[in-house]
Coordinates of C-alpha atoms in Angstrom, one line a residue:
Chain A
X30 CA 6.3 -31.3 17.0
X31 CA 3.9 -28.5 16.2
X32 CA 3.3 -25.9 13.5
X33 CA 2.7 -22.3 13.9
X34 CA 1.0 -20.0 11.4
X35 CA 1.6 -16.3 10.7
X36 CA -1.8 -14.5 11.0
X37 CA -0.7 -11.8 8.6
X38 CA 0.5 -13.8 5.6
X39 CA 0.0 -17.6 6.4
X40 CA 3.6 -18.6 6.6
X41 CA 4.0 -21.8 8.6
X42 CA 6.8 -22.6 11.0
X43 CA 7.2 -26.3 11.4
X44 CA 9.2 -27.2 14.5
X45 CA 10.4 -30.4 12.9
X46 CA 12.0 -28.4 10.0
X47 CA 13.2 -25.4 11.9
X48 CA 14.5 -22.5 9.8
X49 CA 18.2 -23.3 8.8
X50 CA 18.3 -20.0 6.7
X51 CA 17.9 -18.1 10.0
X52 CA 20.3 -20.4 12.0
X53 CA 17.3 -22.2 13.7
X54 CA 18.0 -25.8 13.7
X55 CA 15.4 -28.5 12.9
X56 CA 13.5 -29.5 16.1
X57 CA 13.7 -26.1 17.7
X58 CA 10.5 -25.6 19.7
X59 CA 8.6 -22.3 19.2
X60 CA 9.3 -21.3 22.8
X61 CA 13.0 -21.5 22.1
X62 CA 12.9 -19.1 19.1
X63 CA 14.3 -15.7 20.0
X64 CA 11.7 -13.0 20.7
X65 CA 13.1 -10.7 18.1
X66 CA 12.7 -13.4 15.3
X67 CA 10.2 -12.3 12.7
X68 CA 8.2 -14.0 10.0
X69 CA 10.5 -14.7 7.1
X70 CA 7.9 -14.1 4.5
X71 CA 6.2 -10.8 5.7
X72 CA 8.3 -9.6 8.6
X73 CA 5.5 -9.8 11.3
X74 CA 6.9 -10.2 14.8
X75 CA 6.8 -13.5 16.6
X76 CA 3.9 -12.3 18.8
X77 CA 1.7 -12.2 15.6
X78 CA 2.0 -15.9 15.0
X79 CA -0.8 -18.2 16.1
X80 CA -0.3 -21.8 16.9
X81 CA -1.8 -24.2 14.4
X82 CA -1.7 -27.8 15.9
X83 CA -1.4 -30.1 13.0
X84 CA -0.9 -33.2 15.1
X85 CA -0.5 -34.1 18.8
X86 CA 3.1 -34.7 19.8
X87 CA 3.8 -38.3 19.6
Chain B
X289 CA 16.2 14.0 40.0
X290 CA 15.3 11.9 37.0
X291 CA 16.7 12.2 33.5
X292 CA 13.2 13.2 32.3
X293 CA 13.4 16.6 33.9
X294 CA 16.8 17.2 32.3
X295 CA 16.0 16.3 28.7
X296 CA 12.9 17.7 27.0
X297 CA 10.4 15.0 26.3
X298 CA 10.0 14.1 22.6
X299 CA 7.0 15.6 20.8
X300 CA 5.5 14.3 17.6
X301 CA 5.5 17.4 15.4
X302 CA 3.4 15.7 12.7
X303 CA 0.7 14.7 15.2
X304 CA -2.0 17.2 14.0
X305 CA -0.6 17.2 10.5
X306 CA -1.9 13.8 9.9
X307 CA -5.5 15.3 10.0
X308 CA -4.8 16.6 6.5
X309 CA -5.3 13.1 5.3
X310 CA -9.0 13.5 6.2
X311 CA -9.1 17.0 4.6
X312 CA -7.8 15.5 1.3
X313 CA -10.8 13.3 0.9
X314 CA -12.9 16.5 0.6
X315 CA -10.8 18.0 -2.2
X316 CA -13.5 17.6 -4.9
X317 CA -16.1 19.4 -2.7
X318 CA -13.6 22.2 -2.4
X319 CA -13.4 22.2 -6.2
X320 CA -17.1 22.2 -6.5
X321 CA -17.3 25.3 -4.1
X322 CA -14.8 27.1 -6.2
X323 CA -16.9 26.4 -9.3
X324 CA -19.9 27.8 -7.5
X325 CA -18.0 30.9 -6.3
X326 CA -16.2 31.8 -9.6
X327 CA -18.3 30.2 -12.4
X328 CA -15.1 28.7 -13.8
X329 CA -15.5 25.1 -15.2
X330 CA -11.8 24.6 -14.8
X331 CA -12.3 24.1 -11.0
X332 CA -13.9 20.7 -11.7
X333 CA -10.4 19.7 -12.4
X334 CA -9.0 21.3 -9.2
X335 CA -8.3 18.0 -7.4
X336 CA -5.9 16.6 -10.1
X337 CA -4.4 20.0 -10.6
X338 CA -3.7 20.2 -6.9
X339 CA -2.2 16.7 -6.6
X340 CA -0.2 16.8 -9.9
X341 CA 1.0 20.4 -9.8
X342 CA 0.8 21.9 -6.3
X343 CA 1.9 18.7 -4.3
X344 CA 5.0 18.0 -6.3
X345 CA 6.0 21.7 -6.1
X346 CA 5.5 21.7 -2.4
X347 CA 7.4 18.4 -2.0
X348 CA 10.2 20.1 -3.7
X349 CA 10.0 23.2 -1.7
X350 CA 9.2 21.8 1.7
X351 CA 11.7 19.0 1.2
X352 CA 12.3 15.9 3.3
X353 CA 12.1 15.0 6.8
X354 CA 14.6 12.3 7.7
X355 CA 13.9 12.5 11.5
X356 CA 12.8 9.3 13.2
X357 CA 10.9 9.1 16.5
X358 CA 13.2 7.8 19.2
X359 CA 12.7 4.1 19.8
X360 CA 11.8 4.9 23.4
X361 CA 8.8 6.9 22.2
X362 CA 7.5 4.2 19.7
X363 CA 5.4 2.0 22.2
X364 CA 3.5 5.1 23.4
X365 CA 3.1 6.3 19.8
X366 CA 1.6 3.0 18.7
X367 CA -0.7 2.7 21.7
X368 CA -2.0 6.2 21.2
X369 CA -5.6 5.7 19.9
X370 CA -5.7 9.2 18.4
X371 CA -3.6 8.0 15.4
X372 CA -6.1 5.3 14.7
X373 CA -9.0 7.7 14.7
X374 CA -7.1 10.0 12.4
X375 CA -7.3 7.1 9.8
X376 CA -10.8 6.0 10.6
X377 CA -12.3 9.5 10.0
X378 CA -11.0 9.5 6.5
X379 CA -13.4 6.7 5.4
X380 CA -16.7 8.5 6.1
X381 CA -15.2 11.5 4.2
X382 CA -14.3 9.4 1.3
X383 CA -18.0 8.4 1.1
X384 CA -19.1 12.1 1.4
X385 CA -17.1 12.8 -1.7
X386 CA -18.3 9.9 -3.5
X387 CA -22.0 10.4 -2.8
X388 CA -21.7 14.1 -3.4
X389 CA -20.0 13.5 -6.7
X390 CA -22.6 11.0 -7.9
X391 CA -25.4 13.4 -6.9
X392 CA -23.8 16.3 -8.8
X393 CA -23.0 14.0 -11.8
X394 CA -26.6 12.9 -12.0
X395 CA -28.4 16.2 -11.3
X396 CA -26.2 19.1 -12.4
X397 CA -26.4 18.6 -16.2
X398 CA -22.6 19.1 -16.7
X399 CA -20.7 19.4 -20.0
X400 CA -18.7 16.3 -20.7
X401 CA -15.4 17.7 -19.7
X402 CA -16.9 19.0 -16.4
X403 CA -18.4 15.5 -15.7
X404 CA -15.1 13.9 -16.5
X405 CA -13.2 16.4 -14.2
X406 CA -15.6 15.6 -11.4
X407 CA -15.2 11.8 -12.0
X408 CA -11.4 12.0 -12.1
X409 CA -11.4 14.2 -9.0
X410 CA -13.5 11.8 -6.9
X411 CA -11.3 9.0 -8.4
X412 CA -8.2 10.5 -6.9
X413 CA -10.1 10.5 -3.5
X414 CA -11.1 6.8 -3.8
X415 CA -7.6 5.9 -5.1
X416 CA -5.9 7.7 -2.3
X417 CA -8.5 5.8 0.0
X418 CA -6.7 2.7 -1.0
X419 CA -3.8 4.0 1.1
X420 CA -6.2 4.4 4.0
X421 CA -7.5 0.9 3.5
X422 CA -3.8 -0.3 3.3
X423 CA -3.1 1.2 6.7
X424 CA -6.3 -0.4 8.2
X425 CA -6.0 -3.8 6.4
X426 CA -2.5 -4.4 8.0
X427 CA -4.2 -4.6 11.4
X428 CA -5.7 -7.6 12.9
X429 CA -8.6 -5.9 14.6
X430 CA -11.9 -7.0 13.0
X431 CA -13.3 -3.4 13.0
X432 CA -10.3 -2.1 11.1
X433 CA -10.4 -5.0 8.7
X434 CA -14.1 -4.2 7.8
X435 CA -13.4 -0.5 7.6
X436 CA -10.5 -1.3 5.1
X437 CA -13.0 -3.3 2.9
X438 CA -15.5 -0.5 3.0
X439 CA -12.8 2.1 2.0
X440 CA -12.0 -0.3 -1.0
X441 CA -15.6 -0.7 -2.2
X442 CA -15.7 2.5 -4.4
X443 CA -12.8 1.2 -6.5
X444 CA -14.0 -2.4 -6.6
X445 CA -10.6 -3.4 -5.3
X446 CA -11.8 -5.5 -2.4
X447 CA -9.2 -8.3 -3.3
X448 CA -6.4 -5.9 -2.3
X449 CA -7.3 -6.7 1.4
X450 CA -6.2 -10.3 0.9
X451 CA -3.7 -10.0 -1.9
X452 CA -1.7 -7.2 -0.3
X453 CA -0.9 -8.9 3.0
X454 CA -0.7 -12.4 1.9
X455 CA 0.6 -11.9 -1.6
X456 CA 2.4 -8.7 -2.2
X457 CA 4.1 -8.6 1.2
X458 CA 5.4 -12.2 0.8
X459 CA 6.7 -11.9 -2.8
X460 CA 7.6 -8.2 -2.8
X461 CA 10.7 -7.3 -4.8
X462 CA 10.8 -10.7 -6.6
X463 CA 10.0 -11.6 -10.2
X464 CA 7.1 -13.5 -8.9
X465 CA 5.2 -10.5 -7.6
X466 CA 2.7 -8.9 -9.9
X467 CA 2.7 -5.7 -7.9
X468 CA 6.5 -5.2 -8.0
X469 CA 7.5 -3.5 -11.2
X470 CA 10.7 -4.5 -13.1
X471 CA 13.7 -2.5 -14.5
X472 CA 12.9 -1.6 -18.0
X473 CA 9.1 -2.2 -17.7
X474 CA 6.9 0.8 -18.5
X475 CA 3.9 1.7 -16.4
X476 CA 1.7 0.7 -19.3
X477 CA 3.3 -2.7 -19.6
X478 CA 3.1 -3.1 -15.8
X479 CA -0.6 -2.1 -15.5
X480 CA -2.4 -5.1 -17.0
X481 CA 0.1 -7.5 -15.4
X482 CA -0.5 -6.1 -11.9
X483 CA -4.3 -5.9 -12.4
X484 CA -4.8 -9.4 -13.6
X485 CA -2.0 -10.8 -11.5
X486 CA -3.5 -9.2 -8.3
X487 CA -7.0 -10.6 -9.0
X488 CA -5.6 -14.1 -9.7
X489 CA -3.4 -14.1 -6.5
X490 CA -6.1 -12.7 -4.2
X491 CA -8.6 -15.3 -5.5
X492 CA -5.9 -18.2 -5.2
X493 CA -5.1 -17.1 -1.6
X494 CA -8.7 -17.0 -0.4
X495 CA -9.5 -20.3 -2.2
X496 CA -6.6 -22.0 -0.3
X497 CA -7.5 -20.3 3.0
X498 CA -11.2 -21.5 2.7
X499 CA -10.0 -25.0 1.8
X500 CA -7.9 -25.1 4.9
X501 CA -10.9 -24.1 7.0
X502 CA -12.9 -26.8 5.4
X503 CA -15.4 -24.3 3.7
X504 CA -16.3 -23.9 0.1
X505 CA -14.6 -21.2 -2.0
X506 CA -18.0 -19.6 -2.7
X507 CA -18.8 -18.7 0.8
X508 CA -19.5 -15.4 2.6
X509 CA -16.3 -15.7 4.7
X510 CA -14.2 -15.7 1.5
X511 CA -12.6 -12.2 2.1
X512 CA -12.3 -11.4 -1.6
X513 CA -16.0 -12.3 -2.3
X514 CA -17.4 -10.4 0.9
X515 CA -15.2 -7.4 0.0
X516 CA -16.0 -7.5 -3.7
X517 CA -19.8 -7.8 -3.2
X518 CA -19.9 -4.3 -1.5
X519 CA -19.1 -2.6 -4.9
X520 CA -22.1 -3.8 -7.0
X521 CA -24.4 -3.1 -3.9
X522 CA -23.0 0.4 -3.5
X523 CA -23.2 1.2 -7.2
X524 CA -26.7 -0.3 -7.5
X525 CA -27.9 1.7 -4.5
X526 CA -26.6 5.0 -5.9
X527 CA -28.0 4.3 -9.4
X528 CA -31.4 3.3 -7.9
X529 CA -31.4 6.7 -6.1
X530 CA -29.9 9.0 -8.7
X531 CA -30.5 7.3 -12.1
X532 CA -28.3 6.1 -14.8
X533 CA -26.5 9.3 -15.2
X534 CA -24.6 8.4 -12.0
X535 CA -23.3 5.1 -13.5
X536 CA -20.5 6.5 -15.9
X537 CA -19.3 8.7 -13.1
X538 CA -19.1 5.7 -10.7
X539 CA -17.2 3.6 -13.3
X540 CA -14.8 6.3 -14.3
X541 CA -13.9 7.2 -10.7
X542 CA -13.5 3.5 -9.8
X543 CA -11.2 2.8 -12.8
X544 CA -9.2 6.0 -12.3
X545 CA -9.1 5.2 -8.6
X546 CA -7.6 1.8 -8.8
X547 CA -5.2 2.9 -11.6
X548 CA -3.8 5.4 -9.1
X549 CA -3.1 2.6 -6.7
X550 CA -1.4 0.7 -9.4
X551 CA 0.9 3.6 -10.5
X552 CA 1.8 3.9 -6.9
X553 CA 2.7 0.2 -6.8
X554 CA 4.8 0.8 -9.9
X555 CA 7.1 3.3 -8.1
X556 CA 7.4 1.5 -4.9
X557 CA 9.7 -1.3 -5.8
X558 CA 10.9 -0.5 -9.4
X559 CA 13.8 -2.7 -10.3
X560 CA 14.6 -3.8 -6.8
X561 CA 15.1 -7.5 -6.0
X562 CA 15.6 -9.8 -3.0
X563 CA 18.3 -12.4 -3.3
X564 CA 17.4 -16.0 -3.6
X565 CA 19.0 -18.2 -0.9
X566 CA 20.6 -21.7 -1.5
X567 CA 17.3 -23.2 0.1
X568 CA 15.2 -21.6 -2.7
X569 CA 13.5 -19.1 -0.4
X570 CA 14.1 -15.4 -0.9
X571 CA 16.1 -13.4 1.7
X572 CA 14.0 -11.5 4.3
X573 CA 12.6 -8.3 3.0
X574 CA 14.9 -5.3 4.0
X575 CA 14.5 -1.6 3.8
X576 CA 16.6 -1.7 0.7
X577 CA 13.8 -3.6 -1.1
X578 CA 11.5 -0.6 -1.4
X579 CA 11.9 2.9 -2.7
X580 CA 11.5 5.4 0.1
X581 CA 10.5 9.0 0.1
X582 CA 10.6 11.4 3.1
X583 CA 8.9 14.3 1.4
X584 CA 6.8 15.8 4.1
X585 CA 3.9 17.3 2.2
X586 CA 2.8 14.2 0.2
X587 CA 3.5 11.8 3.1
X588 CA 1.1 13.5 5.5
X589 CA -1.6 13.1 2.8
X590 CA -0.9 9.4 2.5
X591 CA -0.5 8.5 6.1
X592 CA 3.2 8.0 5.8
X593 CA 2.9 5.4 3.0
X594 CA 6.0 6.9 1.3
X595 CA 8.2 5.7 4.2
X596 CA 7.8 2.4 2.3
X597 CA 11.1 0.8 3.2
X598 CA 10.4 0.5 6.8
X599 CA 6.8 -0.5 6.1
X600 CA 7.8 -3.6 4.1
X601 CA 10.5 -4.5 6.5
X602 CA 8.3 -4.0 9.5
X603 CA 4.6 -4.3 8.2
X604 CA 2.9 -4.0 11.6
X605 CA 4.6 -0.7 12.5
X606 CA 1.9 2.1 12.6
X607 CA 2.3 4.8 10.0
X608 CA 3.1 7.5 12.9
X609 CA 6.2 5.4 13.9
X610 CA 7.7 4.6 10.4
X611 CA 11.4 5.5 10.0
X612 CA 13.9 6.6 7.5
X613 CA 16.9 4.4 6.7
X614 CA 20.0 5.9 5.2
X615 CA 20.7 2.7 3.2
X616 CA 17.3 2.4 1.5
X617 CA 17.1 3.8 -2.0
X618 CA 15.4 7.3 -2.2
X619 CA 13.0 8.6 -4.7
X620 CA 13.8 12.2 -5.9
X621 CA 10.3 13.6 -5.2
X622 CA 7.2 12.5 -3.3
X623 CA 4.6 10.0 -4.9
X624 CA 2.6 12.7 -6.7
X625 CA 5.7 13.9 -8.6
X626 CA 6.9 10.3 -9.3
X627 CA 3.4 9.3 -10.6
X628 CA 3.7 12.1 -13.3
X629 CA 7.1 10.7 -14.3
X630 CA 5.7 7.2 -14.4
X631 CA 3.0 8.2 -16.9
X632 CA 5.8 9.3 -19.2
X633 CA 8.0 6.2 -19.6
X634 CA 11.0 7.9 -21.3
X635 CA 11.2 10.4 -18.5
X636 CA 10.8 7.7 -15.9
X637 CA 13.5 5.5 -17.4
X638 CA 15.8 8.6 -17.7
X639 CA 15.4 9.5 -14.0
X640 CA 15.1 6.0 -12.4
X641 CA 17.1 3.5 -14.4
X642 CA 20.5 5.3 -13.3
X643 CA 19.3 5.2 -9.7
X644 CA 18.6 1.4 -9.9
X645 CA 22.0 0.9 -11.6
X646 CA 23.7 3.0 -8.9
X647 CA 21.9 1.1 -6.2
X648 CA 23.3 -2.3 -7.5
X649 CA 26.6 -0.7 -8.4
X650 CA 26.2 -1.3 -12.0
X651 CA 25.3 -5.0 -11.7
X652 CA 22.0 -5.4 -13.0
X653 CA 22.1 -9.1 -12.6
X654 CA 21.0 -8.3 -9.0
X655 CA 18.0 -6.3 -10.1
X656 CA 14.5 -7.3 -10.9
X657 CA 14.8 -6.8 -14.7
X658 CA 12.1 -7.2 -17.4
X659 CA 12.5 -10.6 -19.1
X660 CA 13.0 -8.9 -22.5
X661 CA 16.0 -6.9 -21.1
X662 CA 17.3 -9.9 -19.1
X663 CA 17.9 -11.8 -22.3
X664 CA 19.9 -8.8 -23.7
X665 CA 21.9 -8.5 -20.6
X666 CA 22.8 -12.1 -20.8
X667 CA 23.9 -11.8 -24.5
X668 CA 26.0 -8.8 -23.7
X669 CA 27.6 -10.6 -20.7
X670 CA 28.5 -13.5 -23.0
X671 CA 29.9 -11.2 -25.6
X672 CA 32.1 -9.4 -23.0

């Protein structure tokens, strides 16, 4: 499981936790999030996120 | 035959109007030229007179533009470098005004009211330049980010670069945001809260960011520090060149400049509030969480900043592509007129409080209410 960080506001998307508020189930991989999803904190589009690798997938 | 030959292609009618934003940076020099031509000292005050009297009048007369660019035109608009250069060019003009102003202040032996008029005039320019820095600071291009910090240096507001994107945009229209004003909070109560809260927030954001990168807080890559340091360097350079007479001018224009940003902050989200979700997070920022203004005249001077509802919902959209939304709350005048109201709290409350109540259909529990009033509302609700 990986984490991704918004380059605009530092929000982190953790694949393990998902984003239940947006209907994104825990365990949803970054690739599987819809392209029109945006940062829940600042509204930046998905393309503005950069991957932050917190730990290698086990 | 393609449809393009049947329908006229869309043209951006504001394309060249955005250049007025560059001209606005030179208003104090126009005032100085008028003093030279007429001998009337009053013209040292021509920039605030223009912004506070002529602009609100023209906003009322010229009115609003609720048109949006068609979505099909947006990618081309956002890729057109012309719009970026129309912003870049404002920054050197800001410095022309600042340096010219410092030189006049130090060399022209002005009476105190003329000196003050000159400093306030240049402060309006450096204050409006925070809108330029805002447009630049939202981009991820390093050149634009440095230009944003340079545009902030005359007002000493370098922390705005970090705080605005990572603080204000995240907490906008919540009680936690120092830069979102509350229902029932006057501008004069808001001002110290936003100044101190903004500095505290910017510093905390950079401290955390540096720690994440394994760097000490006191390091040149700290974006608050490397932006702040430009201000004493700039002021020291001008004082070394022009003498101590330039220093009061520099301080007055800087303080007035950032107070202009803060009064604009005051009117952008007054009373508006995002809902808290069961998870404890706030709902996503919608166009309904910012006051919008479509007044043409002041918008072209501020690079579309007044179309603030779309900006907060879609912060990476370029100014030339910002849209009007019918469901976002609308200010009755442009920012210049609304600033005047904000300076006079009883008038502000008389005009804006009914609008906040109407927006929430009378249910102020949904609004961002000053704590003092919130307690009263709860007492009234219990009594009812």
